[in-house]
Tab-separated table of C-alpha atoms and ligand atoms in Angstrom:
chain	number	residue	atom	x	y	z
A	1	MET	CA	-21.246	-5.327	-27.137
A	2	ASN	CA	-19.536	-2.935	-24.721
A	3	THR	CA	-16.368	-4.196	-23.078
A	4	ILE	CA	-16.379	-3.835	-19.315
A	5	THR	CA	-13.352	-2.224	-17.696
A	6	ALA	CA	-12.926	-1.858	-13.927
A	7	ALA	CA	-12.707	1.747	-12.755
A	8	ILE	CA	-12.047	3.313	-9.372
A	9	THR	CA	-15.095	5.461	-8.609
A	10	ALA	CA	-14.430	6.527	-4.996
A	11	VAL	CA	-11.604	6.752	-2.459
A	12	GLY	CA	-11.615	6.856	1.357
A	13	ALA	CA	-8.919	6.815	4.025
A	14	TYR	CA	-8.114	6.894	7.703
A	15	VAL	CA	-4.936	7.443	9.704
A	16	PRO	CA	-4.725	7.437	13.509
A	17	ASP	CA	-4.205	10.767	15.302
A	18	PHE	CA	-0.978	9.933	17.131
A	19	VAL	CA	2.101	11.298	15.333
A	20	LEU	CA	5.459	9.586	15.866
A	21	SER	CA	8.038	12.095	14.642
A	22	ASN	CA	11.708	11.580	13.856
A	23	LYS	CA	12.476	13.767	16.865
A	24	VAL	CA	10.651	11.356	19.175
A	25	LEU	CA	12.366	8.357	17.560
A	26	GLU	CA	15.695	10.022	18.435
A	27	THR	CA	14.753	9.457	22.083
A	28	MET	CA	13.922	5.783	21.501
A	29	VAL	CA	16.795	4.442	19.344
A	30	ASP	CA	20.232	5.589	18.177
A	31	THR	CA	19.148	7.638	15.176
A	32	ASN	CA	18.563	11.230	14.134
A	33	ASP	CA	16.174	13.286	12.031
A	34	GLU	CA	18.845	14.126	9.440
A	35	TRP	CA	19.731	10.449	8.849
A	36	ILE	CA	16.092	9.328	8.561
A	37	THR	CA	15.119	12.214	6.296
A	38	SER	CA	18.070	11.888	3.941
A	39	ARG	CA	18.020	8.054	3.773
A	40	THR	CA	14.229	7.569	3.545
A	41	GLY	CA	12.340	10.876	3.090
A	42	ILE	CA	10.223	10.142	6.176
A	43	LYS	CA	9.547	12.881	8.773
A	44	GLU	CA	6.726	11.300	10.767
A	45	ARG	CA	4.307	8.385	10.854
A	46	ARG	CA	0.919	7.701	12.451
A	47	ILE	CA	0.515	5.079	15.168
A	48	LEU	CA	-2.656	3.418	16.457
A	49	LYS	CA	-1.985	3.614	20.173
A	50	ASP	CA	-5.134	1.866	21.441
A	51	THR	CA	-4.030	-1.584	22.519
A	52	ASP	CA	-7.558	-2.980	22.087
A	53	LYS	CA	-7.781	-2.023	18.386
A	54	GLY	CA	-6.345	-3.916	15.422
A	55	THR	CA	-6.118	-3.456	11.671
A	56	SER	CA	-9.894	-3.914	11.323
A	57	PHE	CA	-10.402	-0.626	13.177
A	58	LEU	CA	-8.353	1.242	10.563
A	59	ALA	CA	-10.018	-0.629	7.671
A	60	ILE	CA	-13.548	0.043	8.965
A	61	LYS	CA	-12.814	3.759	9.353
A	62	ALA	CA	-11.422	4.029	5.795
A	63	ALA	CA	-14.368	2.091	4.345
A	64	GLN	CA	-16.876	4.208	6.270
A	65	ASP	CA	-15.178	7.366	4.982
A	66	LEU	CA	-15.564	6.107	1.404
A	67	ILE	CA	-19.191	5.056	1.925
A	68	ALA	CA	-20.087	8.480	3.347
A	69	LYS	CA	-18.199	10.430	0.657
A	70	ALA	CA	-19.585	8.411	-2.238
A	71	ASN	CA	-23.030	8.178	-0.626
A	72	ILE	CA	-23.414	4.489	-1.421
A	73	ASP	CA	-25.583	1.923	0.310
A	74	PRO	CA	-23.275	-0.719	1.858
A	75	LEU	CA	-25.900	-3.335	1.016
A	76	GLU	CA	-25.025	-2.817	-2.676
A	77	ILE	CA	-21.393	-3.893	-2.157
A	78	ASP	CA	-20.855	-7.340	-3.712
A	79	MET	CA	-17.400	-8.083	-2.426
A	80	VAL	CA	-14.838	-6.788	0.101
A	81	ILE	CA	-11.132	-7.520	-0.294
A	82	LEU	CA	-8.920	-6.609	2.652
A	83	ALA	CA	-5.312	-6.224	1.556
A	84	SER	CA	-3.191	-6.486	4.700
A	85	ALA	CA	-0.030	-7.970	6.161
A	86	THR	CA	-1.281	-7.507	9.727
A	87	PRO	CA	-4.671	-9.211	10.110
A	88	ASP	CA	-6.432	-8.891	13.472
A	89	MET	CA	-5.848	-12.603	14.085
A	90	PRO	CA	-3.971	-15.390	12.240
A	91	VAL	CA	-7.264	-17.236	11.707
A	92	ALA	CA	-10.710	-15.627	11.243
A	93	SER	CA	-10.567	-13.385	8.195
A	94	THR	CA	-10.304	-9.709	9.110
A	95	GLY	CA	-11.999	-8.757	5.826
A	96	VAL	CA	-15.097	-10.739	6.774
A	97	PHE	CA	-15.353	-8.905	10.103
A	98	VAL	CA	-14.837	-5.539	8.394
A	99	ALA	CA	-17.522	-6.251	5.763
A	100	THR	CA	-20.090	-7.052	8.460
A	101	GLN	CA	-19.141	-4.043	10.575
A	102	ILE	CA	-19.620	-1.613	7.673
A	103	GLY	CA	-23.005	-3.125	6.832
A	104	ALA	CA	-21.873	-4.845	3.618
A	105	THR	CA	-23.928	-7.873	4.596
A	106	ASN	CA	-24.680	-8.891	1.000
A	107	ALA	CA	-20.978	-9.103	0.198
A	108	PHE	CA	-18.509	-11.952	0.453
A	109	ALA	CA	-15.093	-11.008	1.789
A	110	TYR	CA	-11.588	-12.263	2.315
A	111	ASP	CA	-8.025	-11.184	3.096
A	112	LEU	CA	-5.211	-10.852	0.566
A	113	GLN	CA	-1.601	-10.898	1.759
A	114	ALA	CA	1.340	-9.976	-0.454
A	115	ALA	CA	3.300	-7.708	1.917
A	116	CYS	CA	3.765	-4.197	0.511
A	117	SER	CA	2.274	-5.275	-2.844
A	118	SER	CA	-1.008	-6.421	-1.239
A	119	PHE	CA	-2.990	-3.433	-2.500
A	120	LEU	CA	-1.520	-3.589	-6.027
A	121	TYR	CA	-2.355	-7.305	-6.281
A	122	GLY	CA	-5.776	-6.515	-4.784
A	123	MET	CA	-6.397	-4.034	-7.600
A	124	SER	CA	-5.800	-6.827	-10.075
A	125	THR	CA	-8.175	-9.150	-8.207
A	126	ALA	CA	-10.914	-6.544	-7.777
A	127	SER	CA	-10.686	-5.585	-11.464
A	128	ALA	CA	-10.924	-9.186	-12.620
A	129	TYR	CA	-14.129	-9.702	-10.617
A	130	ILE	CA	-15.628	-6.527	-12.127
A	131	ALA	CA	-14.489	-7.365	-15.667
A	132	SER	CA	-16.129	-10.796	-15.328
A	133	GLY	CA	-19.475	-8.966	-15.365
A	134	LYS	CA	-20.680	-10.862	-12.292
A	135	TYR	CA	-20.012	-8.148	-9.711
A	136	LYS	CA	-20.868	-4.438	-9.786
A	137	LYS	CA	-19.306	-3.023	-6.627
A	138	VAL	CA	-16.044	-4.351	-5.231
A	139	LEU	CA	-14.569	-2.584	-2.209
A	140	LEU	CA	-10.790	-2.924	-1.912
A	141	ILE	CA	-9.292	-1.831	1.403
A	142	GLY	CA	-5.566	-1.612	2.167
A	143	ALA	CA	-4.937	-1.464	5.907
A	144	ASP	CA	-2.036	-2.204	8.202
A	145	LYS	CA	-1.256	-1.737	11.849
A	146	MET	CA	2.488	-2.072	11.293
A	147	SER	CA	3.190	-0.889	14.843
A	148	SER	CA	1.864	-4.272	16.024
A	149	ILE	CA	4.805	-6.095	14.387
A	150	VAL	CA	7.568	-3.487	14.692
A	151	ASP	CA	10.328	-3.795	17.276
A	152	TYR	CA	10.805	-0.267	18.623
A	153	THR	CA	14.360	-1.086	19.680
A	154	ASP	CA	15.399	-1.955	16.093
A	155	ARG	CA	16.417	1.251	14.326
A	156	ALA	CA	16.559	-0.504	10.941
A	157	THR	CA	12.775	-1.051	10.909
A	158	CYS	CA	11.090	1.207	13.464
A	159	ILE	CA	11.947	4.378	11.561
A	160	ILE	CA	10.263	3.142	8.401
A	161	PHE	CA	6.794	1.847	9.202
A	162	GLY	CA	3.515	3.494	10.197
A	163	ASP	CA	-0.183	2.625	10.538
A	164	GLY	CA	-3.001	3.605	8.191
A	165	ALA	CA	-5.752	2.527	5.825
A	166	GLY	CA	-7.224	3.473	2.485
A	167	ALA	CA	-10.113	2.140	0.436
A	168	VAL	CA	-11.240	2.313	-3.184
A	169	LEU	CA	-14.448	1.239	-4.868
A	170	PHE	CA	-14.225	-0.571	-8.205
A	171	GLU	CA	-17.215	-0.424	-10.558
A	172	PRO	CA	-17.802	-1.375	-14.212
A	173	ASN	CA	-16.967	1.282	-16.789
A	174	TYR	CA	-18.144	1.280	-20.395
A	175	GLU	CA	-15.999	4.210	-21.657
A	176	GLY	CA	-12.710	2.310	-21.542
A	177	LEU	CA	-11.585	3.972	-18.301
A	178	GLY	CA	-10.094	2.157	-15.296
A	179	LEU	CA	-7.508	-0.614	-15.276
A	180	GLN	CA	-5.773	-0.941	-18.657
A	181	ASP	CA	-2.852	-3.289	-18.027
A	182	GLU	CA	-0.938	-4.959	-15.231
A	183	TYR	CA	2.456	-6.558	-14.789
A	184	LEU	CA	2.682	-8.485	-11.507
A	185	ARG	CA	5.648	-10.577	-10.386
A	186	SER	CA	6.940	-12.489	-7.359
A	187	ASP	CA	10.129	-14.298	-6.359
A	188	GLY	CA	10.555	-16.506	-3.287
A	189	VAL	CA	14.221	-15.575	-3.053
A	190	GLY	CA	12.963	-12.652	-0.961
A	191	ARG	CA	11.665	-14.744	1.935
A	192	ASP	CA	14.914	-14.527	3.896
A	193	PHE	CA	15.351	-10.774	3.570
A	194	LEU	CA	12.094	-9.443	5.038
A	195	LYS	CA	10.087	-11.566	7.447
A	196	ILE	CA	8.727	-12.380	10.865
A	197	ASP	CA	10.467	-15.565	11.999
A	198	ALA	CA	7.879	-17.053	14.336
A	199	GLY	CA	4.153	-17.338	14.878
A	200	GLY	CA	3.387	-19.201	11.655
A	201	SER	CA	3.106	-22.943	10.951
A	202	LEU	CA	6.842	-23.256	10.311
A	203	ASN	CA	7.876	-21.900	13.680
A	204	PRO	CA	4.817	-21.699	15.946
A	205	THR	CA	4.655	-19.411	18.936
A	206	SER	CA	6.394	-20.817	21.992
A	207	TYR	CA	7.975	-19.590	25.168
A	208	GLU	CA	11.330	-19.565	23.324
A	209	THR	CA	10.082	-17.559	20.324
A	210	VAL	CA	8.658	-14.900	22.613
A	211	ARG	CA	11.749	-14.851	24.811
A	212	ASP	CA	14.007	-14.522	21.757
A	213	ASN	CA	11.928	-11.717	20.210
A	214	LYS	CA	11.047	-13.644	17.043
A	215	HIS	CA	7.637	-12.039	16.484
A	216	SER	CA	8.712	-8.710	15.016
A	217	ILE	CA	9.512	-7.827	11.430
A	218	VAL	CA	13.191	-8.059	10.521
A	219	GLN	CA	14.792	-7.047	7.250
A	220	ASP	CA	18.073	-6.868	5.462
A	221	GLY	CA	17.390	-3.297	4.383
A	222	LYS	CA	20.256	-3.020	1.899
A	223	THR	CA	19.230	-6.148	-0.024
A	224	VAL	CA	15.531	-5.224	-0.002
A	225	PHE	CA	16.473	-1.757	-1.229
A	226	LYS	CA	18.509	-3.166	-4.129
A	227	TYR	CA	15.744	-5.499	-5.314
A	228	ALA	CA	13.091	-2.788	-4.830
A	229	VAL	CA	14.923	-0.187	-6.916
A	230	THR	CA	15.579	-2.580	-9.795
A	231	ASN	CA	12.218	-4.313	-9.887
A	232	MET	CA	9.910	-1.338	-9.368
A	233	ALA	CA	11.744	0.581	-12.074
A	234	ASP	CA	11.822	-2.425	-14.453
A	235	ALA	CA	8.092	-3.085	-13.992
A	236	SER	CA	7.171	0.554	-14.567
A	237	GLU	CA	9.353	0.845	-17.650
A	238	LEU	CA	7.922	-2.385	-19.038
A	239	ILE	CA	4.316	-1.302	-18.616
A	240	LEU	CA	5.047	1.978	-20.406
A	241	LYS	CA	6.675	0.226	-23.357
A	242	ARG	CA	3.983	-2.453	-23.584
A	243	ASN	CA	1.300	0.238	-23.846
A	244	ASN	CA	3.282	2.498	-26.198
A	245	LEU	CA	3.381	5.245	-23.579
A	246	THR	CA	6.134	7.799	-23.244
A	247	ASN	CA	6.838	10.025	-20.255
A	248	THR	CA	4.650	12.771	-21.758
A	249	ASP	CA	1.633	10.411	-21.905
A	250	VAL	CA	1.878	9.679	-18.173
A	251	ASP	CA	0.020	12.158	-15.956
A	252	TRP	CA	0.897	10.655	-12.571
A	253	LEU	CA	3.100	8.060	-10.954
A	254	VAL	CA	1.562	6.591	-7.787
A	255	PRO	CA	4.423	4.639	-6.198
A	256	HIS	CA	4.525	2.524	-3.057
A	257	GLN	CA	5.935	4.743	-0.319
A	258	ALA	CA	8.776	2.711	1.214
A	259	ASN	CA	11.738	4.971	0.648
A	260	LYS	CA	11.954	8.266	-1.267
A	261	ARG	CA	15.140	7.054	-2.947
A	262	ILE	CA	13.301	3.999	-4.384
A	263	ILE	CA	10.554	6.325	-5.654
A	264	ASP	CA	13.128	8.670	-7.238
A	265	ALA	CA	14.879	5.766	-8.985
A	266	THR	CA	11.580	4.557	-10.480
A	267	ALA	CA	10.601	8.058	-11.630
A	268	SER	CA	14.029	8.607	-13.120
A	269	ARG	CA	13.860	5.355	-15.138
A	270	MET	CA	10.472	6.515	-16.478
A	271	GLU	CA	12.038	9.920	-17.226
A	272	LEU	CA	9.222	11.586	-15.293
A	273	GLU	CA	9.456	15.102	-13.954
A	274	ASP	CA	9.031	15.467	-10.167
A	275	SER	CA	5.685	17.255	-10.476
A	276	LYS	CA	4.100	14.041	-11.817
A	277	VAL	CA	5.319	11.875	-8.948
A	278	LEU	CA	2.858	11.703	-6.053
A	279	VAL	CA	4.615	11.404	-2.703
A	280	ASN	CA	3.332	11.576	0.882
A	281	ILE	CA	5.957	9.370	2.553
A	282	GLU	CA	7.079	12.289	4.745
A	283	LYS	CA	3.730	12.215	6.611
A	284	TYR	CA	3.061	8.494	7.010
A	285	GLY	CA	6.221	6.439	6.355
A	286	ASN	CA	5.630	2.994	4.907
A	287	THR	CA	2.072	1.913	5.741
A	288	THR	CA	2.500	-1.300	3.677
A	289	SER	CA	-0.923	-2.110	2.132
A	290	ALA	CA	-2.238	1.410	2.725
A	291	THR	CA	0.355	3.459	0.815
A	292	LEU	CA	-1.255	3.408	-2.644
A	293	PRO	CA	-4.809	4.284	-1.541
A	294	LEU	CA	-3.470	6.939	0.859
A	295	VAL	CA	-1.678	8.575	-2.086
A	296	LEU	CA	-4.845	8.420	-4.214
A	297	TYR	CA	-6.767	9.934	-1.289
A	298	ASP	CA	-4.305	12.761	-0.570
A	299	PHE	CA	-3.996	13.754	-4.241
A	300	GLU	CA	-7.546	12.934	-5.419
A	301	HIS	CA	-8.144	16.652	-6.093
A	302	LEU	CA	-5.403	16.642	-8.770
A	303	LEU	CA	-6.647	13.585	-10.679
A	304	LYS	CA	-8.810	14.272	-13.741
A	305	LYS	CA	-11.057	11.980	-15.757
A	306	GLY	CA	-8.957	10.264	-18.431
A	307	ASP	CA	-5.593	10.856	-16.697
A	308	ASN	CA	-3.013	8.125	-17.308
A	309	ILE	CA	-1.728	6.820	-13.981
A	310	ILE	CA	1.023	4.289	-13.357
A	311	LEU	CA	0.903	2.593	-9.957
A	312	ALA	CA	3.947	0.614	-8.820
A	313	ALA	CA	4.850	-1.359	-5.714
A	314	PHE	CA	7.500	-3.617	-4.250
A	315	GLY	CA	7.235	-5.708	-1.115
A	316	GLY	CA	8.451	-8.621	0.946
A	317	GLY	CA	8.285	-12.075	-0.505
A	318	PHE	CA	9.443	-10.623	-2.895
A	319	THR	CA	6.350	-9.267	-4.617
A	320	TRP	CA	6.177	-6.386	-7.085
A	321	GLY	CA	4.570	-4.971	-10.157
A	322	SER	CA	3.003	-2.094	-11.980
A	323	ILE	CA	-0.515	-1.188	-13.082
A	324	TYR	CA	-1.628	1.214	-15.815
A	325	LEU	CA	-4.940	2.879	-14.944
A	326	LYS	CA	-7.053	5.564	-16.596
A	327	TRP	CA	-8.680	7.713	-13.900
A	328	ALA	CA	-12.476	7.737	-14.216
A	329	TYR	CA	-13.802	10.899	-12.546
A	330	ASP	CA	-13.210	14.512	-11.552
A	331	LYS	CA	-13.490	15.144	-7.820
A	332	LYS	CA	-16.668	17.092	-6.959
B	1	LIG	C1	16.425	0.530	5.782
B	1	LIG	C2	17.139	1.567	4.926
B	1	LIG	C3	16.486	2.924	5.076
B	1	LIG	C4	18.578	1.670	5.425
B	1	LIG	O1	19.292	2.590	4.595
B	1	LIG	P1	20.699	2.196	4.004
B	1	LIG	O2	21.181	3.361	3.278
B	1	LIG	O3	20.552	0.903	3.244
B	1	LIG	O4	21.539	2.013	5.290
B	1	LIG	P2	22.384	0.729	5.745
B	1	LIG	O5	21.474	-0.341	6.233
B	1	LIG	O6	23.366	0.401	4.669
B	1	LIG	O7	23.136	1.368	6.932
B	1	LIG	C5	24.125	2.386	6.756
B	1	LIG	C6	24.603	2.789	8.109
B	1	LIG	O8	23.571	3.474	8.809
B	1	LIG	C7	23.298	2.831	10.048
B	1	LIG	N1	21.882	2.911	10.332
B	1	LIG	C8	20.904	2.037	10.050
B	1	LIG	N2	19.723	2.496	10.488
B	1	LIG	C9	19.964	3.695	11.045
B	1	LIG	C10	19.159	4.655	11.672
B	1	LIG	N3	17.818	4.488	11.823
B	1	LIG	N4	19.729	5.788	12.123
B	1	LIG	C11	21.061	5.992	11.990
B	1	LIG	N5	21.871	5.110	11.410
B	1	LIG	C12	21.336	3.973	10.945
B	1	LIG	C13	23.769	1.405	9.848
B	1	LIG	O9	24.056	0.765	11.069
B	1	LIG	C14	24.968	1.600	8.978
B	1	LIG	O10	26.036	1.973	9.783
B	1	LIG	P3	27.530	1.380	9.493
B	1	LIG	O11	27.867	1.880	8.116
B	1	LIG	O12	28.332	1.983	10.577
B	1	LIG	O13	27.385	-0.103	9.561
B	1	LIG	C15	17.168	1.164	3.426
B	1	LIG	O14	17.980	0.065	3.253
B	1	LIG	C16	15.819	0.844	2.899
B	1	LIG	O15	14.953	1.691	2.797
B	1	LIG	N6	15.613	-0.420	2.471
B	1	LIG	C17	14.366	-0.835	1.897
B	1	LIG	C18	13.398	-1.040	2.988
B	1	LIG	C19	12.035	-1.316	2.506
B	1	LIG	O16	11.620	-0.777	1.534
B	1	LIG	N7	11.358	-2.180	3.265
B	1	LIG	C20	9.989	-2.476	3.086
B	1	LIG	C21	9.714	-3.321	1.917
B	1	LIG	S1	8.826	-2.428	0.735
């Protein structure tokens, strides 16, 4: 009997046209291009300016890009997972709306929220459904309209985040390619260090919460940075050891793009040379659930069938982990 593994067989993406550069941010808050570049590696980010469009718009565009590129019939999709920290609405699943809009009307869908680790956790979920043998096509979309929860007077957060979406298709593989191993962790100690204070069941929206600006993301950047560096590096090192991999066995590191210094620390712990570390943070900033698929999309041309890829992420909550994946195709 052949064992089923879950492989990524197609990638799609979408970012909005509007570019918010460091230079423009200099006119909005007390910051400068040199500080942002040296502290984070970010030069610009994309922003969805249309006030009548939410995260679903980005997710639909990325999914449609994948469907067109891979030439698949949306009716064949069994399941849609929308990884996102910024759903269109608090209630009424955004993933369900997206699935219907892209014509995946035979699929069931839902949202998955684990802050910046949403897509990594979603990979685990999508793979498990495929490996069960019950589902043949699972579409995983990572999409976030971070600009909808960013306070553009807070220089500690507004320089970091951007909007975007990416999508991957998981299908069964019988050659042993696809997801090989995963190490996923979480720790509620992180709740106080990266959050939106109001608008949930604990502190519902009120006149006071709006007046006091409690609906934007706030973070203790230094503390988040410390946990991110340690945990992303630990998780990546652990997954290498557990699979008897050394730095020469790894073809690519696909890290969450939150801060170039966090990426460098992870790569250094894995003893990886720079050329194996895939980075596009300078173009998009931190797009939360969209960073990993946007990296796969931007560097798809470099990935070869059989390549060993380590994906790693860290996010609010805290949530973090690492996945070992064997790439399943050469780009046509
Ligand atoms: C936010 C982050 C870039 C800040 O970098 P940092 O090196 O930790 O900087 P600090 O917060 O210690 O601030 C250092 C100084 O720069 C200042 N500063 C903060 N933001 C600034 C900005 N945008 N421009 C200029 N100066 C800034 C601070 O006020 C501080 O000044 P002080 O020393 O006079 O008090 C960094 O902490 C980070 O990336 N954290 C992780 C964030 C993250 O990954 N979040 C998403 C979860 S995945």
